Coordinates of N, CA and C in Angstrom, one line a residue:
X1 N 37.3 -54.8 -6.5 CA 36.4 -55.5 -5.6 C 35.7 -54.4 -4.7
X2 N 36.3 -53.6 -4.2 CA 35.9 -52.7 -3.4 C 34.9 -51.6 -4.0
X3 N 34.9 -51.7 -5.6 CA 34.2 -50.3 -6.2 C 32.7 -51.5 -6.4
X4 N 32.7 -52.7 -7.0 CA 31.7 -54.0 -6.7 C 31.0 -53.4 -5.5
X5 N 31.8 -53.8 -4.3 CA 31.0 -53.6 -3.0 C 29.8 -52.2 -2.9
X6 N 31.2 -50.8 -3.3 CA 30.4 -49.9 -3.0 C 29.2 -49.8 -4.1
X7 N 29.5 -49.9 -5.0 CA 28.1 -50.3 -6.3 C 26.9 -51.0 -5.0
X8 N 27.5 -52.4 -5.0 CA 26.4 -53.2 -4.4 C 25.2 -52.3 -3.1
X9 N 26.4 -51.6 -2.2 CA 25.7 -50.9 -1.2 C 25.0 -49.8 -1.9
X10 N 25.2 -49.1 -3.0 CA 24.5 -47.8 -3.1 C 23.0 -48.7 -3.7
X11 N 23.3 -49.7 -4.8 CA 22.4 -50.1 -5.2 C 21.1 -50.7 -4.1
X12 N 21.6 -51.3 -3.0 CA 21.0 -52.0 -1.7 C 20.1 -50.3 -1.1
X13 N 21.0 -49.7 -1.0 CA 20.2 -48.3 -0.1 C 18.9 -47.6 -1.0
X14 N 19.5 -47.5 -2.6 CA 18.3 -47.2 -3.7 C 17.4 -47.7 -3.4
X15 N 17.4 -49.1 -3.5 CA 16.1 -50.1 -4.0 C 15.7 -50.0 -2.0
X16 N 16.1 -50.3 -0.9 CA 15.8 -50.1 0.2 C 14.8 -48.6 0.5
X17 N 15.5 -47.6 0.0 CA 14.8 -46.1 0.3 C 13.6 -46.2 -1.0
X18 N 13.4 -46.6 -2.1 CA 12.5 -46.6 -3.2 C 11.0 -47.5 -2.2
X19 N 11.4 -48.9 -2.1 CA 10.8 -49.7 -0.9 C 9.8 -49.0 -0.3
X20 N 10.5 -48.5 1.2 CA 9.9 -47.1 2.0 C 9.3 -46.3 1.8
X21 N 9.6 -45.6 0.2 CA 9.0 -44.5 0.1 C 7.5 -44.6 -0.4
X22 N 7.4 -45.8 -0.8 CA 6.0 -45.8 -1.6 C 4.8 -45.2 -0.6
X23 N 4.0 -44.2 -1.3 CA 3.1 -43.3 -0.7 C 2.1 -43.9 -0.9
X24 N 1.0 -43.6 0.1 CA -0.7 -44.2 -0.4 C -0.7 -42.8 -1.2
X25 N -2.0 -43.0 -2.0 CA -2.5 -41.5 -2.7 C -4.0 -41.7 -2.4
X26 N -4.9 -40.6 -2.6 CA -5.8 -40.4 -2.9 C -6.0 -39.6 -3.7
X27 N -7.3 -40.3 -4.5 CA -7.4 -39.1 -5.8 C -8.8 -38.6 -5.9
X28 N -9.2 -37.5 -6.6 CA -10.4 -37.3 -6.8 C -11.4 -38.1 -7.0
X29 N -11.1 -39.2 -7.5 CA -12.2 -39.6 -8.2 C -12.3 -40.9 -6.5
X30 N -11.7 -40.6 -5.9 CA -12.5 -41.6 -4.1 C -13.4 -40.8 -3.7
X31 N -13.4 -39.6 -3.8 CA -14.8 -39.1 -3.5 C -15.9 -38.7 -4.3
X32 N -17.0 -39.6 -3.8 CA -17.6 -39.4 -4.9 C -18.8 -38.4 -4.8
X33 N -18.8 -38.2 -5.9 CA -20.4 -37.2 -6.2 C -21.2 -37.4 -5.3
X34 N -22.1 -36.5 -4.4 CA -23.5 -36.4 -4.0 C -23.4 -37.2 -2.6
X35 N -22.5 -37.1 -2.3 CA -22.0 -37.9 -0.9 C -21.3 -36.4 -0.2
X36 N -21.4 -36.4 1.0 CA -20.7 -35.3 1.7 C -19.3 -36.2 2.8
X37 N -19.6 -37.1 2.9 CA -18.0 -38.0 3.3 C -18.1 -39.1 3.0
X38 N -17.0 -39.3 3.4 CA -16.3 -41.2 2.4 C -15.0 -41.4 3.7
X39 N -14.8 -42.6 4.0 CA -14.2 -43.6 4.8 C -13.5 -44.5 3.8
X40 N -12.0 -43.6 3.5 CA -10.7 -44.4 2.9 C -10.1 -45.7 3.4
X41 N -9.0 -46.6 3.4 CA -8.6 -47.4 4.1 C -7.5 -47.7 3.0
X42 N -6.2 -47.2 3.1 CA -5.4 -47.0 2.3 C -4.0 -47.2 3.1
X43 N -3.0 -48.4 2.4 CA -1.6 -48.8 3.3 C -2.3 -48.8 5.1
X44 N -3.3 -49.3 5.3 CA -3.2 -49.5 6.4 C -4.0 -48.2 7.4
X45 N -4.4 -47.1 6.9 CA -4.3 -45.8 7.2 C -5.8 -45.6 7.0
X46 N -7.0 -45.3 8.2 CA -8.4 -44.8 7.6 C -8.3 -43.1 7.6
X47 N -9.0 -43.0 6.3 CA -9.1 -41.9 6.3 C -10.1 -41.4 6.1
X48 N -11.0 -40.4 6.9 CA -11.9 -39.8 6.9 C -11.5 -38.4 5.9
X49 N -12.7 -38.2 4.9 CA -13.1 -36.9 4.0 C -14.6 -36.4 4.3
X50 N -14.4 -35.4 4.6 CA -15.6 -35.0 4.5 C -15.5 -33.1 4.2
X51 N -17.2 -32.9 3.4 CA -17.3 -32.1 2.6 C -18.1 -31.4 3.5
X52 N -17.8 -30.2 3.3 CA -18.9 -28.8 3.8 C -18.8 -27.4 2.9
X53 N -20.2 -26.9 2.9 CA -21.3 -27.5 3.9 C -22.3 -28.7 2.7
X54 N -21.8 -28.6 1.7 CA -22.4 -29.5 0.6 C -21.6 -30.3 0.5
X55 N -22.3 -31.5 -0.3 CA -21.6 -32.6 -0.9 C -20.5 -32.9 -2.2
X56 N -19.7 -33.4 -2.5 CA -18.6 -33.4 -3.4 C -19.3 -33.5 -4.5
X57 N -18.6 -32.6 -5.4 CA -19.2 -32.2 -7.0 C -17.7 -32.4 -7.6
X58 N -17.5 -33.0 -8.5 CA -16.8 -33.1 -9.7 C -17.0 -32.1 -10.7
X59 N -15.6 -31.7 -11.5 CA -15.9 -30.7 -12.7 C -14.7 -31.1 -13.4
X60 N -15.0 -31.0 -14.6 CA -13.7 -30.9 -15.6 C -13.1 -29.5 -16.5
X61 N -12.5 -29.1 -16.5 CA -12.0 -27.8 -17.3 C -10.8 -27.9 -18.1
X62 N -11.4 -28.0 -19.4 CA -10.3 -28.2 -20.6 C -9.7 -29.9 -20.3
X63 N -10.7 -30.5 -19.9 CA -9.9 -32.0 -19.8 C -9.1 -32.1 -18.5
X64 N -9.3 -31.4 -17.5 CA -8.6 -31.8 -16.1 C -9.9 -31.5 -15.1
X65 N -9.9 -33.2 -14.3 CA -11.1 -33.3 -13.8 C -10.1 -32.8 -11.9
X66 N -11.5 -32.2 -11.1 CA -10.8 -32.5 -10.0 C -12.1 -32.1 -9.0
X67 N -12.0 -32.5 -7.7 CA -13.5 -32.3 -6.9 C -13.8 -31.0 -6.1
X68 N -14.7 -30.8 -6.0 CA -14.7 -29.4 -5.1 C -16.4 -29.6 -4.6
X69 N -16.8 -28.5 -4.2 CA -18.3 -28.8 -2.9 C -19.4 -28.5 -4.1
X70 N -20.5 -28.8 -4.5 CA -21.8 -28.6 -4.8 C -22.5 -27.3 -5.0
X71 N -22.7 -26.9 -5.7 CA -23.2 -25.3 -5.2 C -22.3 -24.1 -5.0
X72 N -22.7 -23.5 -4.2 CA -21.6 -22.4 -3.8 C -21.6 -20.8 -4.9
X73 N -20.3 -20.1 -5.0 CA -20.7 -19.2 -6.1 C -20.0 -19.7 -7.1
X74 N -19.5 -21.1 -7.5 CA -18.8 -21.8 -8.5 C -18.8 -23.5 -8.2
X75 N -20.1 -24.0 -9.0 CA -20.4 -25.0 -8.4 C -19.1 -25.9 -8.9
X76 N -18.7 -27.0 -7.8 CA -18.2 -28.2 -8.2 C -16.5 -27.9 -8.1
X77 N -16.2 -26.7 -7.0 CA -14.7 -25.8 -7.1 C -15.2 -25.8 -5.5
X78 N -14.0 -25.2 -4.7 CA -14.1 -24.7 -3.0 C -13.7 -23.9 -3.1
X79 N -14.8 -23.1 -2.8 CA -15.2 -21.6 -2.6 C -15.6 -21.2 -1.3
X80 N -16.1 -19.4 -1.6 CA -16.3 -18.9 -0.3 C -15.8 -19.9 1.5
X81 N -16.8 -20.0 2.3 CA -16.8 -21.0 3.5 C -16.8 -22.2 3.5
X82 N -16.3 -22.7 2.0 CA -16.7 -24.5 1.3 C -15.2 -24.8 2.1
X83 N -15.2 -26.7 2.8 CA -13.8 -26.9 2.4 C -14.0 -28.2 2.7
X84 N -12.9 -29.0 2.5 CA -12.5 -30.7 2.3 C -11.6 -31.0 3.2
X85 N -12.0 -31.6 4.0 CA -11.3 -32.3 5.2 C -10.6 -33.3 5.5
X86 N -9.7 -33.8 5.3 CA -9.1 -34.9 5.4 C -8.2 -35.6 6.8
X87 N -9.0 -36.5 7.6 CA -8.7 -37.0 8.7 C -7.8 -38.0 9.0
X88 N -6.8 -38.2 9.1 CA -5.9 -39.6 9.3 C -6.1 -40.2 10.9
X89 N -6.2 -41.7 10.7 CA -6.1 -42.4 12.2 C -5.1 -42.4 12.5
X90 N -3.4 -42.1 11.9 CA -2.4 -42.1 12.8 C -1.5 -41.4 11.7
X91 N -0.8 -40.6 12.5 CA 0.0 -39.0 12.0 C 0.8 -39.7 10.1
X92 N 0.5 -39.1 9.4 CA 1.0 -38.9 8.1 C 2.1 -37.8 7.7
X93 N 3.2 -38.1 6.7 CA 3.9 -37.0 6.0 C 3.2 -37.1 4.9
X94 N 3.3 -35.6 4.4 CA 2.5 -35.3 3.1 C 3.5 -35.2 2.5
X95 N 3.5 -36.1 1.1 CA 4.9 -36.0 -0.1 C 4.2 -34.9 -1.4
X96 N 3.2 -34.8 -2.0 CA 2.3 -34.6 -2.5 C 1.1 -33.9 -2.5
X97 N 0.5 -32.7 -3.0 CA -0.5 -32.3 -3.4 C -0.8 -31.8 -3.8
X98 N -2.2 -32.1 -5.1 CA -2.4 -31.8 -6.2 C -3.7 -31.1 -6.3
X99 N -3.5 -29.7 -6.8 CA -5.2 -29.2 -7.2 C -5.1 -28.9 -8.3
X100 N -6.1 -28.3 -8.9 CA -6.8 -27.8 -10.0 C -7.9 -26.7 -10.1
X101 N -8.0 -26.0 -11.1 CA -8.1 -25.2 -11.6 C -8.5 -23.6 -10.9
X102 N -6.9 -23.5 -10.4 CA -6.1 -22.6 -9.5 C -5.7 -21.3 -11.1
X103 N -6.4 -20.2 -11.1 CA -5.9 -19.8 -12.3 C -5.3 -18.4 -11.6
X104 N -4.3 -17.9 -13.5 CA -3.7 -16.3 -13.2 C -4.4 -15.1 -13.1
X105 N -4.6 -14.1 -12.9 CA -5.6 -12.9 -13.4 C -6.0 -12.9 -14.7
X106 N -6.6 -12.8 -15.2 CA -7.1 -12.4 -16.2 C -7.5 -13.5 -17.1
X107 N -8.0 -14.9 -16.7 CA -8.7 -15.9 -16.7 C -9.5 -16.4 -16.2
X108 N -10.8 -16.5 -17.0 CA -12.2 -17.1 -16.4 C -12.9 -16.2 -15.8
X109 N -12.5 -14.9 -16.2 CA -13.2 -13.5 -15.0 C -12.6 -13.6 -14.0
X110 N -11.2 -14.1 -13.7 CA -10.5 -13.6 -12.0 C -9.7 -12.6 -12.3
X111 N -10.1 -11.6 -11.5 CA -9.6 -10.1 -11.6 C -8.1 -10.1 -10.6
X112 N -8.0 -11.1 -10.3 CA -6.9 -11.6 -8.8 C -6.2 -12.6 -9.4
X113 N -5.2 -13.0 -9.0 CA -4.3 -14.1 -9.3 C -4.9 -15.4 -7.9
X114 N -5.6 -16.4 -8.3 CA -6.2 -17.2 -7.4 C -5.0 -17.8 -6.8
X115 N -5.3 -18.3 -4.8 CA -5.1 -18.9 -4.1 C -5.3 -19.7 -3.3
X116 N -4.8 -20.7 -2.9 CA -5.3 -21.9 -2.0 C -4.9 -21.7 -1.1
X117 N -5.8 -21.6 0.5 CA -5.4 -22.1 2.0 C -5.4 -23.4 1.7
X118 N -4.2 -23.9 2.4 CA -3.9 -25.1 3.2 C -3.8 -25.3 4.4
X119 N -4.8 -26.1 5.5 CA -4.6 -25.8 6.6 C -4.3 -26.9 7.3
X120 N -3.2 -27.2 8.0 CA -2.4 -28.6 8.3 C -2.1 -28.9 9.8
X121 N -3.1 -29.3 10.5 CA -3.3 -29.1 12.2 C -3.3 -27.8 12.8
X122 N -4.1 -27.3 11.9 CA -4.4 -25.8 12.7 C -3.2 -24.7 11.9
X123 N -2.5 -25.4 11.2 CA -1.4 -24.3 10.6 C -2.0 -23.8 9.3
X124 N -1.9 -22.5 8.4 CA -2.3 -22.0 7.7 C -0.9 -22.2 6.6
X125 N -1.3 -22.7 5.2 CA -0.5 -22.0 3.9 C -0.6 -21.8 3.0
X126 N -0.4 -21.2 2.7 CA -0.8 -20.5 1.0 C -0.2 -21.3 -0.5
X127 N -0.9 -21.7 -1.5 CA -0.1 -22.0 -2.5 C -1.0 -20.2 -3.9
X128 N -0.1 -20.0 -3.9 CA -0.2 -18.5 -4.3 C 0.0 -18.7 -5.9
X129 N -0.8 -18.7 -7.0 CA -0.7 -18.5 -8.7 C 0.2 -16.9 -8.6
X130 N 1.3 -17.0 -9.5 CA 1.9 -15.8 -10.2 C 1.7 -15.3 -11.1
X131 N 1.8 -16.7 -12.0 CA 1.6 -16.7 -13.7 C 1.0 -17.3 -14.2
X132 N 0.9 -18.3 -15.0 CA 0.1 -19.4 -15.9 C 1.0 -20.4 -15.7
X133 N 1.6 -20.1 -15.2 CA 3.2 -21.6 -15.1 C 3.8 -21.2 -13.8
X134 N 3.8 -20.3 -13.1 CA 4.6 -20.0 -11.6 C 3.5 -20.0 -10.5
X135 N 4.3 -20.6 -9.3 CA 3.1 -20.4 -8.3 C 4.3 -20.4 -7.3
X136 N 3.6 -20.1 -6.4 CA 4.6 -19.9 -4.7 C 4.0 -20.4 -3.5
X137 N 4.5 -21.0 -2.7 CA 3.8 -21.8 -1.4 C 4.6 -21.7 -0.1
X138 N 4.3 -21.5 0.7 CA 4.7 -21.2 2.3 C 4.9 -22.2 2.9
X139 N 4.7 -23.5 2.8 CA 5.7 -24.1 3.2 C 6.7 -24.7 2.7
X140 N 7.2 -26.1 3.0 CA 8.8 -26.9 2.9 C 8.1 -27.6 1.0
X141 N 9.4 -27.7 0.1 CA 9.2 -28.3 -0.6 C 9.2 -27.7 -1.6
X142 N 9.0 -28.1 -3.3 CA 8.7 -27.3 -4.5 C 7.2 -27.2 -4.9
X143 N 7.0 -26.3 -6.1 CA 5.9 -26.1 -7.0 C 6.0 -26.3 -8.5
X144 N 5.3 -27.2 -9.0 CA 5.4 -27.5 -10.1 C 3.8 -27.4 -10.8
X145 N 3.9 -26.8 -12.1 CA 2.9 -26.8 -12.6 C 2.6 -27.9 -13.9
X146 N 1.3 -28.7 -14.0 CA 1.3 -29.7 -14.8 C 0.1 -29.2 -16.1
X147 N -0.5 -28.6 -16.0 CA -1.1 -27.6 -17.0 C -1.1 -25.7 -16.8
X148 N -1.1 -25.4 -17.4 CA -1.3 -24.1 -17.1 C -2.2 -23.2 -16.6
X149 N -2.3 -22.5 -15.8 CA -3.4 -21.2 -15.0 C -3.9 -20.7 -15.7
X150 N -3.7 -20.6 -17.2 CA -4.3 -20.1 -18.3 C -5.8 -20.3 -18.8
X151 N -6.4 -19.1 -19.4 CA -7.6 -19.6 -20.3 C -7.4 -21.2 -21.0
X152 N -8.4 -22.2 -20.9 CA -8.7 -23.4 -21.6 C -7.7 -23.8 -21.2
X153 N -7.3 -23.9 -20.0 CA -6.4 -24.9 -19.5 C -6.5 -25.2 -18.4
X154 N -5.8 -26.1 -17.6 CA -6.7 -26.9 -16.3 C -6.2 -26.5 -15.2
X155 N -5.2 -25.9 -15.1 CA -4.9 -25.1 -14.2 C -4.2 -26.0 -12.8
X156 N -3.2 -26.5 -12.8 CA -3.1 -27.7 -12.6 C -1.5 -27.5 -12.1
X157 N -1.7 -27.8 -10.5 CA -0.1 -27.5 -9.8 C -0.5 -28.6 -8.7
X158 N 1.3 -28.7 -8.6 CA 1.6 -30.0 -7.3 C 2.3 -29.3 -6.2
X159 N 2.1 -29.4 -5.0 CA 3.4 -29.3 -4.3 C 3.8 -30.5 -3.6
X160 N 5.1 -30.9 -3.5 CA 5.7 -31.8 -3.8 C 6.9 -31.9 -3.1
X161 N 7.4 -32.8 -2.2 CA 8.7 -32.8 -1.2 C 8.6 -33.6 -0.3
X162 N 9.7 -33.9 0.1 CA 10.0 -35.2 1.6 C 9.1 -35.2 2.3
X163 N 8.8 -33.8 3.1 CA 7.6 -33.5 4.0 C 7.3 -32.2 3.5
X164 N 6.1 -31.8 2.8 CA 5.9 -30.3 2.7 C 5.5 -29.5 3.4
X165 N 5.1 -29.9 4.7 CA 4.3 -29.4 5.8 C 5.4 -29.5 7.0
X166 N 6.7 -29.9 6.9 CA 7.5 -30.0 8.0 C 7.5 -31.0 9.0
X167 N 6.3 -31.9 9.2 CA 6.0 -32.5 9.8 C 5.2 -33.7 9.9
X168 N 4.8 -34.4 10.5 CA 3.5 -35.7 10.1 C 2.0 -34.7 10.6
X169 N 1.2 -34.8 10.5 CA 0.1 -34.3 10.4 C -1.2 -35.6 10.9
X170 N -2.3 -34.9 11.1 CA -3.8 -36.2 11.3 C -4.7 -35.4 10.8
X171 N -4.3 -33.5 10.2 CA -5.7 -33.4 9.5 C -4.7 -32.7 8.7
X172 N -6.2 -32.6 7.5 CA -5.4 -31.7 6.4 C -6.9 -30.9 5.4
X173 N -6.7 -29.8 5.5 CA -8.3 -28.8 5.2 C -8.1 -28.4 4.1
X174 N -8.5 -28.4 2.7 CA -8.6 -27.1 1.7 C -9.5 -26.4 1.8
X175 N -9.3 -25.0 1.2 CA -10.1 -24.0 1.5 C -9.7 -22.9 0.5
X176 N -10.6 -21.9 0.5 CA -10.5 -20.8 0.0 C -9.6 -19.8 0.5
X177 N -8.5 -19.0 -0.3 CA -7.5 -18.1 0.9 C -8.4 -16.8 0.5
X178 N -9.9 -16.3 0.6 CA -10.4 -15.0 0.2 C -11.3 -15.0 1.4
X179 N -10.4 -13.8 2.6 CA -11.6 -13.5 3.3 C -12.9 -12.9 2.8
X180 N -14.1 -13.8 3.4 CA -14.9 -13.7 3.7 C -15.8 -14.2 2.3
X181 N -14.7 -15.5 1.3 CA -15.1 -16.2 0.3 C -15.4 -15.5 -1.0
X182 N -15.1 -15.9 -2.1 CA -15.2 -15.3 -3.2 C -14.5 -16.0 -4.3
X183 N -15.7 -16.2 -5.4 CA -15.1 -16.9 -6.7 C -14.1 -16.4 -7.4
X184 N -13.2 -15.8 -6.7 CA -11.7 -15.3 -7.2 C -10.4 -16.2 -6.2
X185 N -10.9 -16.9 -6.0 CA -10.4 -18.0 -5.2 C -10.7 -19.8 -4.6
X186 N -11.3 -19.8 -6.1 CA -11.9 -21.3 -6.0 C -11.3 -22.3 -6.9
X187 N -11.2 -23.5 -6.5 CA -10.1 -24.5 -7.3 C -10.9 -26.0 -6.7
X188 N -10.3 -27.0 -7.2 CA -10.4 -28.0 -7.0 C -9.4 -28.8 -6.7
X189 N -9.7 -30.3 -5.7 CA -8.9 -31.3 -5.4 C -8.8 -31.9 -6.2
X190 N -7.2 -32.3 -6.8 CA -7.1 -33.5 -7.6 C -6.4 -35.0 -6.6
X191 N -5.5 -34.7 -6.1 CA -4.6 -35.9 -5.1 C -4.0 -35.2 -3.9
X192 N -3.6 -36.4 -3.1 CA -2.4 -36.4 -2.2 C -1.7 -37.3 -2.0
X193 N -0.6 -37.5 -2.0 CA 0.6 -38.5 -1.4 C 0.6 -38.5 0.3
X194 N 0.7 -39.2 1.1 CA 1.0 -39.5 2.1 C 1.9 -41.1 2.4
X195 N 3.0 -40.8 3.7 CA 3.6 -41.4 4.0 C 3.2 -41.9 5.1
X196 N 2.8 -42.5 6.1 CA 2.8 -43.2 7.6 C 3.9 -42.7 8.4
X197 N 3.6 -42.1 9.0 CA 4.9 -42.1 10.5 C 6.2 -42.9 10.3
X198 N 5.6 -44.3 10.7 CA 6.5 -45.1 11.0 C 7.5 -45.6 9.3
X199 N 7.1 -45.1 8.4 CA 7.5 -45.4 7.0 C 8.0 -44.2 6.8
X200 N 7.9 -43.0 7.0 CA 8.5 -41.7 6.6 C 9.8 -42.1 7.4
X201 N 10.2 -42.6 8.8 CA 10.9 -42.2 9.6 C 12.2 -43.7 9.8
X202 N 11.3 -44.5 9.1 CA 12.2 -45.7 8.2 C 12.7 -45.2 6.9
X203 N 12.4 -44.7 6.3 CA 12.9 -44.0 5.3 C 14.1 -42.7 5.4
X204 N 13.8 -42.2 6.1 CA 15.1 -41.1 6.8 C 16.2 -41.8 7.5
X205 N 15.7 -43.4 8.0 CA 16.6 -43.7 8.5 C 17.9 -44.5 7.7
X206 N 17.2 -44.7 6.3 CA 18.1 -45.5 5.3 C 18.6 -44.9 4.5
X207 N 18.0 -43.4 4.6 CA 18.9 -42.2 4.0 C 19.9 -41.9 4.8
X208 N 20.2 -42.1 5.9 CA 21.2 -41.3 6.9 C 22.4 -42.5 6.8
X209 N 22.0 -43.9 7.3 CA 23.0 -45.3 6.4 C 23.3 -45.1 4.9
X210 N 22.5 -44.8 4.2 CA 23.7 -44.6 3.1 C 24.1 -43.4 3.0
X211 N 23.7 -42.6 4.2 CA 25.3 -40.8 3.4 C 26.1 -41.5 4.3
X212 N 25.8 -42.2 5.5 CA 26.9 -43.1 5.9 C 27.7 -43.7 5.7
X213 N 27.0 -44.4 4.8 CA 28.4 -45.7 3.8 C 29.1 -45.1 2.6
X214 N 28.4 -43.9 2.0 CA 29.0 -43.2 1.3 C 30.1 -42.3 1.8
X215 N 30.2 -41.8 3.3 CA 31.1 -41.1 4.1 C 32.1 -42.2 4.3
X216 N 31.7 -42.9 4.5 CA 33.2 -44.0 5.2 C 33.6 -44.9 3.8
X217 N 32.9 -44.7 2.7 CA 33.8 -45.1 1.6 C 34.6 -44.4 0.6

């Protein structure tokens, strides 16, 4: 009876924490072409995007589409002083985020291993290419690559965790990590996951009851 019960509870905390967790997303394809901002409204949450200093341009490379600014020295990627802004009406956890076509040296003419600034209420981070398959990031969380950094391929990494940023956020910037801008550092938006305040922190709280009920069982 007692192993029933504890079944019952883990199962109750699973399907409870699964519940909570569900993230809004946004994907590339909400912002559309030839528009320089767009007004989301997702789980409850408005979100403001907007594009500088040009309007959102779509590209695809080897079959992986993702958005980036108009023009520039690599149209339809964020480059040089290009970037994408992302405004929340009330503080968000970031579970998720996805760019594209982030490559290694010696693909596409990048003499450099390409990088992403992430800039998260004023904080700076790097998601840094190694290889065709490795990348590294400065803040909380993992790196996973879903195509490779390679020639004819999409170049295609997540980072991905409870909170990757350590904390809830209301803006969130992509950008070029090359001072003073350069097509050895341009990539595109594919997604983001976000959690709401009040649902990230419902969610921590039904993790902490079940290491609870698993402690006292």
């Amino acid at each position: 009876m007692s192993k029933m019960l504890s079944f019952g509870a883990a199962l109750s905390c699973a399907l409870g924490a699964a519940g909570l967790a569900q993230a809004g997303v946004i994907m590339h394809t909400d912002l559309p072409n030839g528009q320089m901002s767009v007004n989301l409204v997702i789980d409850g949450v408005n979100i403001q995007v907007d594009a500088d200093p040009r309007a959102f341009k779509s590209k695809t490379v080897a079959g992986t589409t993702g958005v980036g600014i108009a023009g520039g020295s690599v149209d339809g990627e964020i480059d040089n002083s290009e970037y994408i802004l992302f405004t929340f009406s009330t503080p968000v956890v970031i579970t998720s985020l996805q760019v594209v076509h982030l490559y290694a040296a010696g693909n596409y003419g990048d003499t450099v291993s390409e990088s992403a600034r992430i800039t998260a209420d004023g904080v700076d981070y790097v998601l840094q290419v190694v290889d065709g398959t490795t990348a590294t990031w400065t803040g909380l969380g993992s790196v996973s690559n879903h195509s490779p950094g390679l020639q004819n391929n999409g170049g295609h990494w997540e980072v991905f965790g409870s909170d990757i940023f350590g904390s809830a956020i209301t803006t969130l910037k992509l950008r070029s990590n090359e001072v003073g801008g350069s097509p050895m550092a341009d990539y595109g938006f594919y997604s983001l996951a976000f959690v709401p305040t009040p649902g990230a922190m419902a969610l921590a709280g039904v993790s902490g009851l079940c290491l609870l009920r698993r402690r006292r069982g």
